[in-house]
Amino acid sequence: MSIIDIHCNWGPTAAAPSWNDASEISKALKARGISQAFLSSSLARRYDPMAGNDAVADTVANHPAGSCDLKGWLVCNPAQLDEASSQLRRYLYTDNFMGLAVYPDPLLGHPVKYADFHELFTLFTRYGKPLLIETPTAEAMAEAVNIAAPIGRA
């Protein structure tokens, strides 16, 4: 049986200060029987999507042989459409990135809303990859349903 961590936070924290080191992540995951992880950059989620995604790209491209299979989630901010479009083209045509991840506003906690996400979603659908929407609240889940509805029609 294969166990996959589909939402592995990538980036140092107080609890895991070396969680930006592929060998440390791989060692911890393998010790728990996890063979593959999909990394989502905490830097990209909170401050700088471009730098965070670039760092994940470097990590998944250069992780040690024999370690866990690491892939990335591309984190984009719908308010930064030009940068997001550039990174979609750069990374989603590769096998190193699983798809697109979007998160609630890191400062205010507002959920991702279809009205805000629509243009990014339109750009993203051409890549045929999964979409991860973080839904920490009932409001966020309702908004995710609104975003997901067009997928059945795409």
Coordinates of C-alpha atoms in Angstrom, one line a residue, residues 114 117 121 124-125 129-131 133 144-154:
Y114 CA -15.4 32.5 -7.4
F117 CA -10.8 33.4 -8.8
F121 CA -9.5 29.6 -13.1
F124 CA -5.7 27.3 -15.2
T125 CA -8.3 24.9 -16.8
K129 CA -4.4 19.3 -13.6
P130 CA -6.1 19.1 -10.1
L131 CA -7.2 22.2 -8.1
I133 CA -8.8 24.8 -2.5
A144 CA -15.2 26.1 -3.1
V145 CA -18.5 24.5 -4.3
N146 CA -19.2 27.6 -6.3
I147 CA -15.7 27.4 -7.8
A148 CA -16.0 23.7 -8.5
A149 CA -19.3 23.8 -10.2
P150 CA -17.9 25.0 -13.6
I151 CA -15.4 22.1 -13.6
G152 CA -18.2 19.7 -14.5
R153 CA -19.0 21.9 -17.5
A154 CA -15.4 22.5 -18.6

